[in-house]
Coordinates of C-alpha atoms in Angstrom, one line a residue:
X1 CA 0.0 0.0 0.0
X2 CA 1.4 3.5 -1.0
X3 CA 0.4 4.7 2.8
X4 CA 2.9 2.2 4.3
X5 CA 5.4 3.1 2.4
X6 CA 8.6 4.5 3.8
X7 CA 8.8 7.7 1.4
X8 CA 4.8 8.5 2.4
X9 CA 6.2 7.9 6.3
X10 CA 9.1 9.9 6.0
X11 CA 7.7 12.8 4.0
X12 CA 4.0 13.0 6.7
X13 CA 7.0 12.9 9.5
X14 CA 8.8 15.7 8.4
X15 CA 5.6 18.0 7.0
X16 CA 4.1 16.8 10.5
X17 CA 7.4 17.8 12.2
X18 CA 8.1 21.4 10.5
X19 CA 4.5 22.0 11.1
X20 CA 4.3 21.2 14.7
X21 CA 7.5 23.3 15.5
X22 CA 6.8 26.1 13.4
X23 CA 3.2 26.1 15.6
X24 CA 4.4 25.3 18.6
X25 CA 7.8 27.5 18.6
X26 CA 7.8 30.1 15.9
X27 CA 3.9 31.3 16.5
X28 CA 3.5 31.5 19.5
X29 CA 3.6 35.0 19.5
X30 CA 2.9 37.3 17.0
X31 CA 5.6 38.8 15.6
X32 CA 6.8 40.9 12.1
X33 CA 8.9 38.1 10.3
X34 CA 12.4 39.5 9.2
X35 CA 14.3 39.2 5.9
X36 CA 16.7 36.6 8.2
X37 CA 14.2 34.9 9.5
X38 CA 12.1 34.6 6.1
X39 CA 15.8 33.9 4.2
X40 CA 16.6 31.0 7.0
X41 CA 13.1 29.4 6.8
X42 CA 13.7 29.8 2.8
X43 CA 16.9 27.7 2.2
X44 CA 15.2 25.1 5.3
X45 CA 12.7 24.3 3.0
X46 CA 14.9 24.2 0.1
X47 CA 17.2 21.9 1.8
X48 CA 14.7 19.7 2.9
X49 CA 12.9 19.3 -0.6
X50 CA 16.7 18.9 -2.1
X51 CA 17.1 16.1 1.0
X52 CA 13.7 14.1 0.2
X53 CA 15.0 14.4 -4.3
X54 CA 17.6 12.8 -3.1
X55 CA 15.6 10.2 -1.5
X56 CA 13.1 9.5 -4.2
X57 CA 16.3 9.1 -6.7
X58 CA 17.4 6.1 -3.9
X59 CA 14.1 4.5 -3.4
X60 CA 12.3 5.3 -7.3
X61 CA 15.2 6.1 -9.5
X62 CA 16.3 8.9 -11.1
X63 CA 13.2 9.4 -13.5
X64 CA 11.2 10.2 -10.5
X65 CA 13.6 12.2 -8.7
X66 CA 13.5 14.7 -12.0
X67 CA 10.0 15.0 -11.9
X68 CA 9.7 15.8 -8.2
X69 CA 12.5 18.9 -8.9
X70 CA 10.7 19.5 -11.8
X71 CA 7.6 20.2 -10.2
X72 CA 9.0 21.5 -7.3
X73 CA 10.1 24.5 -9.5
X74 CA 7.2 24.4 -11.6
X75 CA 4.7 24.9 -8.5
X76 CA 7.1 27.5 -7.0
X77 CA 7.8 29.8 -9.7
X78 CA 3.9 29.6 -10.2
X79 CA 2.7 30.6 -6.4
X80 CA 5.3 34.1 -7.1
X81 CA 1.7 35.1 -9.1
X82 CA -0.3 34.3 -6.1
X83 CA 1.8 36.5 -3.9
X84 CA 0.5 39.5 -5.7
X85 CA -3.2 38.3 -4.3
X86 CA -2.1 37.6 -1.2
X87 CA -0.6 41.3 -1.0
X88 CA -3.7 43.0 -1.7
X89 CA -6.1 41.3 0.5
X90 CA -3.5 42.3 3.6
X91 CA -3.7 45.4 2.2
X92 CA -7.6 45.5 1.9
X93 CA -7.9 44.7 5.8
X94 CA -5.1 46.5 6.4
X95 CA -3.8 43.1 7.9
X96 CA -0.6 44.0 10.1
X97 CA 2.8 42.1 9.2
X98 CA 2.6 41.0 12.8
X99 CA -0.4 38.8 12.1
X100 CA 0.2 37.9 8.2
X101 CA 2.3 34.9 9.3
X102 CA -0.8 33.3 11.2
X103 CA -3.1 33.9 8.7
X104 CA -0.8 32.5 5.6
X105 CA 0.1 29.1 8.7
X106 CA -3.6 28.1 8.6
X107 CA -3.7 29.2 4.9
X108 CA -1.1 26.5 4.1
X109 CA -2.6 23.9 6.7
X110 CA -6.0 24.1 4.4
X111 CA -3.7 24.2 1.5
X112 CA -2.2 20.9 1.9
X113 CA -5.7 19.1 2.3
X114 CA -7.0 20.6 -0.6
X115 CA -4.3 19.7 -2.9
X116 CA -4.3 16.4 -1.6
X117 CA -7.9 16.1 -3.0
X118 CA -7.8 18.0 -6.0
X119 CA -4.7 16.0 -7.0
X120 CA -6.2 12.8 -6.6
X121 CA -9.3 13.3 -8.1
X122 CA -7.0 14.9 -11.1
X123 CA -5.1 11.9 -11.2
X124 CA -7.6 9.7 -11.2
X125 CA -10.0 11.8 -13.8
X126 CA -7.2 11.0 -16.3
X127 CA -6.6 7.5 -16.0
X128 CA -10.1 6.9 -16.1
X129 CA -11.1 9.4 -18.9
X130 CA -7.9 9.6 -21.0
X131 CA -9.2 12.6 -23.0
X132 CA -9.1 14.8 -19.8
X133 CA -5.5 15.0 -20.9
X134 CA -6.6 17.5 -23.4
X135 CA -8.8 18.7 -21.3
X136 CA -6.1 20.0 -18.9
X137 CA -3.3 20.9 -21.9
X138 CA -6.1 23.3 -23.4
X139 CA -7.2 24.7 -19.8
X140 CA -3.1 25.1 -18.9
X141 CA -2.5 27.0 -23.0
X142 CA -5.4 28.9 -22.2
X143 CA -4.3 30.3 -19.2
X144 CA -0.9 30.8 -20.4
X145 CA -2.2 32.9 -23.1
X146 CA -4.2 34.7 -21.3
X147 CA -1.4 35.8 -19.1
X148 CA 0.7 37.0 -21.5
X149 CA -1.4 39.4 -23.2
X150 CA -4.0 40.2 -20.5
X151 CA -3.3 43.4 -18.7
X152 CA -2.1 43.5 -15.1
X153 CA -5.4 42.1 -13.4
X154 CA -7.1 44.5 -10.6
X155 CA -8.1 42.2 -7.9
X156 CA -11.3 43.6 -6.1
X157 CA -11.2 41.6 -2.9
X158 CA -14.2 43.0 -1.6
X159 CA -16.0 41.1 -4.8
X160 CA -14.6 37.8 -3.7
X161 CA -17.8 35.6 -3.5
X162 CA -15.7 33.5 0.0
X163 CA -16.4 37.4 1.7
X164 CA -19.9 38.0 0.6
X165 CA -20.3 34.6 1.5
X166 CA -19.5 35.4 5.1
X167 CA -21.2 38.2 5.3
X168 CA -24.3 36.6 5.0
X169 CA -23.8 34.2 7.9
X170 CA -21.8 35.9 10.1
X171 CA -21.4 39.8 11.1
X172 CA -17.5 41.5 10.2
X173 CA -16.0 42.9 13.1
X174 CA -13.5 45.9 12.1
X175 CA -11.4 45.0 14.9
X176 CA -8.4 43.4 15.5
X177 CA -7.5 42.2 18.8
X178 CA -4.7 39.7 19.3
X179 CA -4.7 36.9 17.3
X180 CA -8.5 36.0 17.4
X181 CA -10.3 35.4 14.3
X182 CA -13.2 35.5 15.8
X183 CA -14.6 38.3 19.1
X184 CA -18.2 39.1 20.7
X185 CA -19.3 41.8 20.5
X186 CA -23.0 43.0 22.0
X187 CA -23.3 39.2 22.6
X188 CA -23.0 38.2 19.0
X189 CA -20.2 36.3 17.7
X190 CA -18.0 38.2 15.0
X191 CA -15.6 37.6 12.6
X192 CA -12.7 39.3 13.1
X193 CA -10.6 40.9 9.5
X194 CA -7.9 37.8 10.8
X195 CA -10.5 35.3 10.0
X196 CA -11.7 37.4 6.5
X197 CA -8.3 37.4 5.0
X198 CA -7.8 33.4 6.1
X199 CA -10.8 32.7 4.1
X200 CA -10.0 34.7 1.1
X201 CA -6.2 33.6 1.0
X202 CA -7.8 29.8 1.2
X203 CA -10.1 30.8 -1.5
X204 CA -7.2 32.1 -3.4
X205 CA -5.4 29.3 -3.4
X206 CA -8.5 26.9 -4.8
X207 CA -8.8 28.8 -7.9
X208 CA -4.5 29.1 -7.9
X209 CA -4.7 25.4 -7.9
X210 CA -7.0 24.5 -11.0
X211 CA -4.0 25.9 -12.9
X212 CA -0.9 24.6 -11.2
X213 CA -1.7 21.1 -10.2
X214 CA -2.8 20.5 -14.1
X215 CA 0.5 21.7 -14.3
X216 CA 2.8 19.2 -12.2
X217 CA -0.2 16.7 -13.7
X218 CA 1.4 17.1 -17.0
X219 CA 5.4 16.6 -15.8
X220 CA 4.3 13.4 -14.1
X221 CA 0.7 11.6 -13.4
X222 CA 2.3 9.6 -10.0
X223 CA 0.7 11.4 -7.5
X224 CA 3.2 11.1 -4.8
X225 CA 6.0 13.1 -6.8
X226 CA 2.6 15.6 -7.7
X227 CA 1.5 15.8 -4.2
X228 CA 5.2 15.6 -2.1
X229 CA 6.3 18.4 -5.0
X230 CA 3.2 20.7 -4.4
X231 CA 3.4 20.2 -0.7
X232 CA 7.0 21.2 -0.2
X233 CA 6.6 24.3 -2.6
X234 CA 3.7 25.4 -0.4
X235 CA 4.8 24.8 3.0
X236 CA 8.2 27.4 1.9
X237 CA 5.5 30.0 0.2
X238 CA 4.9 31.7 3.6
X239 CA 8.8 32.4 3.4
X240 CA 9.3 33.1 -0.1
X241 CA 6.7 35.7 0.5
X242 CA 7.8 37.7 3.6
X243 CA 11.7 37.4 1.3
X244 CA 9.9 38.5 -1.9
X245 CA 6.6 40.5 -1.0
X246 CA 8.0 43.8 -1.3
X247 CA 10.3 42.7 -4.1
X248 CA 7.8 41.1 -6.8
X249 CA 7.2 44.0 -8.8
X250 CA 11.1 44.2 -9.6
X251 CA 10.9 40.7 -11.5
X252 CA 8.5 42.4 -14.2
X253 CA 9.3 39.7 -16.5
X254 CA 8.8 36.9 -14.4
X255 CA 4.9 36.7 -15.5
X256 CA 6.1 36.1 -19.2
X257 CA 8.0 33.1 -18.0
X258 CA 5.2 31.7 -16.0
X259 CA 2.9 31.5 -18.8
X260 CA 5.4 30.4 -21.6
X261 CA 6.2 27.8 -19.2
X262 CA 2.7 27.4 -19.1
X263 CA 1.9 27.3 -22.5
X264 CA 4.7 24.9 -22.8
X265 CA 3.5 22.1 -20.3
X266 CA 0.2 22.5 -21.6
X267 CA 1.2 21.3 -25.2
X268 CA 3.3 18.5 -23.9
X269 CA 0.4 17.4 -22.0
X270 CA -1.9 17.5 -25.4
X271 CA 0.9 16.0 -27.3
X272 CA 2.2 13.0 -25.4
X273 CA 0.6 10.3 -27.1
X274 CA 2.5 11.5 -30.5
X275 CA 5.9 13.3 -29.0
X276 CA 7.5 11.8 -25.7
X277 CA 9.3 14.9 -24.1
X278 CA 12.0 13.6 -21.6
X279 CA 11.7 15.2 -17.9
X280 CA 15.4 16.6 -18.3
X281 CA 14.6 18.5 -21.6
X282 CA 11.0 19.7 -19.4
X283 CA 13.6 20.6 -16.0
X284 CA 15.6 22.2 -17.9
X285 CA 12.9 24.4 -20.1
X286 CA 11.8 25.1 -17.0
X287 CA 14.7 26.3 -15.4
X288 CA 16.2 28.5 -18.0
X289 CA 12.9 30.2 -18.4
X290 CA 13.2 31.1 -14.9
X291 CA 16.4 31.8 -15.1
X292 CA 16.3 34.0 -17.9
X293 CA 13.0 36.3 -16.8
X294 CA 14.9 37.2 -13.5
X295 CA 18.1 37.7 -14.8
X296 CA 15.9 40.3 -17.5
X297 CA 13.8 41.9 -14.3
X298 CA 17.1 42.2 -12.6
X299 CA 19.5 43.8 -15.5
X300 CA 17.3 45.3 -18.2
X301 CA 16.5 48.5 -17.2
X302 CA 12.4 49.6 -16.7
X303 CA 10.9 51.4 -19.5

């Protein structure tokens, strides 16, 4: 049984691990994460995901070890775009930096059960319905297009349909008092802005994940390299983003990259039954896009 195996064990030890000490040691108290701290946590979860493809080449080969670096990149280079979201609904409910890290915690603790179910019913959608292969090529080209020639989008998050979904069942405090996501006030229980930015980054990441787990779909269909790559890129996206959040709009080129690399998974995922494209020649597409957008954002001066 895949559960029993010592690659699941080891992985749900050390996601279980991180988790609990991050919890139990790191939040404890509120506190505005520094670029040290962020940059630490950053190369932790990089080493551990390098650790664990070093693991998977020992126990699976080195097929599989390519495919989990490959989506490990893929699914990080594609959650930079969701950082952009995640700045504006902090900004909306004018969310202090000393409570973002608790509210993007829980986000990723909702993330990682999500995924596990959206990636699973992906998985299995194409191995019983072979054509949903196309399916999710055309959905990944699409959106790839779409990024590259769509104007910079103006997230409204007081039109997110999670919010006005609240609203109607529970009253919005404007007050934010400790940690609490939720106060009384009058009697009544509230919803504090904590616990409206939670649900919107969690709603966020549902509609960020109908494009990127088609994505890692279409570098590998094994669901453990999908799931263990997806889940070690998130649990680091809390990082990445106190390292990067007031950096993003210097890689101005890095949204080109994303959706060739879009475009480009998408038609190897329509085209595999004609044209086998090797994970190394996918890694390293992958890799010198990325490369190449930052080192443009970085050098090439702004018009």
């Amino acid at each position: 049984m895949p559960a029993l195996d010592p690659l699941w064990i080891g992985f749900a030890l050390v996601i279980l691990g991180m988790m609990a000490v991050d919890l139990g040691l790191f939040q404890r108290r509120a506190h505005v994460i520094s670029m040290r701290e962020a940059g630490l946590w950053c190369l932790i979860w990089a080493a551990l995901a390098g650790a664990f493809a070093v693991c998977v080449h020992y126990r699976l080969g080195h097929e599989k070890a390519l495919q989990f670096v490959a989506g490990y990149l893929l699914e990080q280079s594609l959650s930079v775009d969701n950082m952009f979201v995640f700045v504006m609904i902090f900004s909306y409910f004018s969310i202090s930096p000393m409570y973002q890290s608790r509210i993007l915690h829980w986000g990723i603790l909702g993330a990682i059960a999500m995924r596990f179910f959206f990636i699973f019913v992906g998985v299995s959608l194409i191995r019983t319905f072979h054509w949903m292969i196309y399916v999710f090529g055309i959905l990944l080209v699409f959106t790839g297009l779409k990024m590259a020639f769509q104007a910079e989008d103006q997230h409204d998050p007081g039109a997110n349909p999670a919010l006005k979904a609240l609203k109607k069942f529970m009253p919005l405090s404007g007050e934010i008092k400790d940690q609490a996501f939720f106060t009384r006030l009058g009697g009544r229980l509230h919803a504090t802005p904590l616990f409206a930015a939670l649900l919107m980054v969690e709603f966020s990441d549902i509609i960020f994940a109908l494009d990127s787990i088609p994505a890692v779909i279409a570098i590998t269909p094994d669901p453990f390299i999908v799931y263990t790559s997806n889940i070690f890129a998130v649990m680091g996206l809390r990082a990445i983003y106190f390292l990067l959040a007031g950096m993003v709009g210097m890689f101005r080129y890095l949204k080109a990259g994303i959706s060739a690399i879009l475009v480009f998974v998408g038609v190897k995922m329509m085209l595999s039954s004609v044209i086998a494209i090797s994970i190394g020649f996918s890694l390293a597409f992958i890799a010198a896009v990325l490369s190449l957008c930052v080192a443009a954002s970085l050098f090439l001066p702004s018009k």
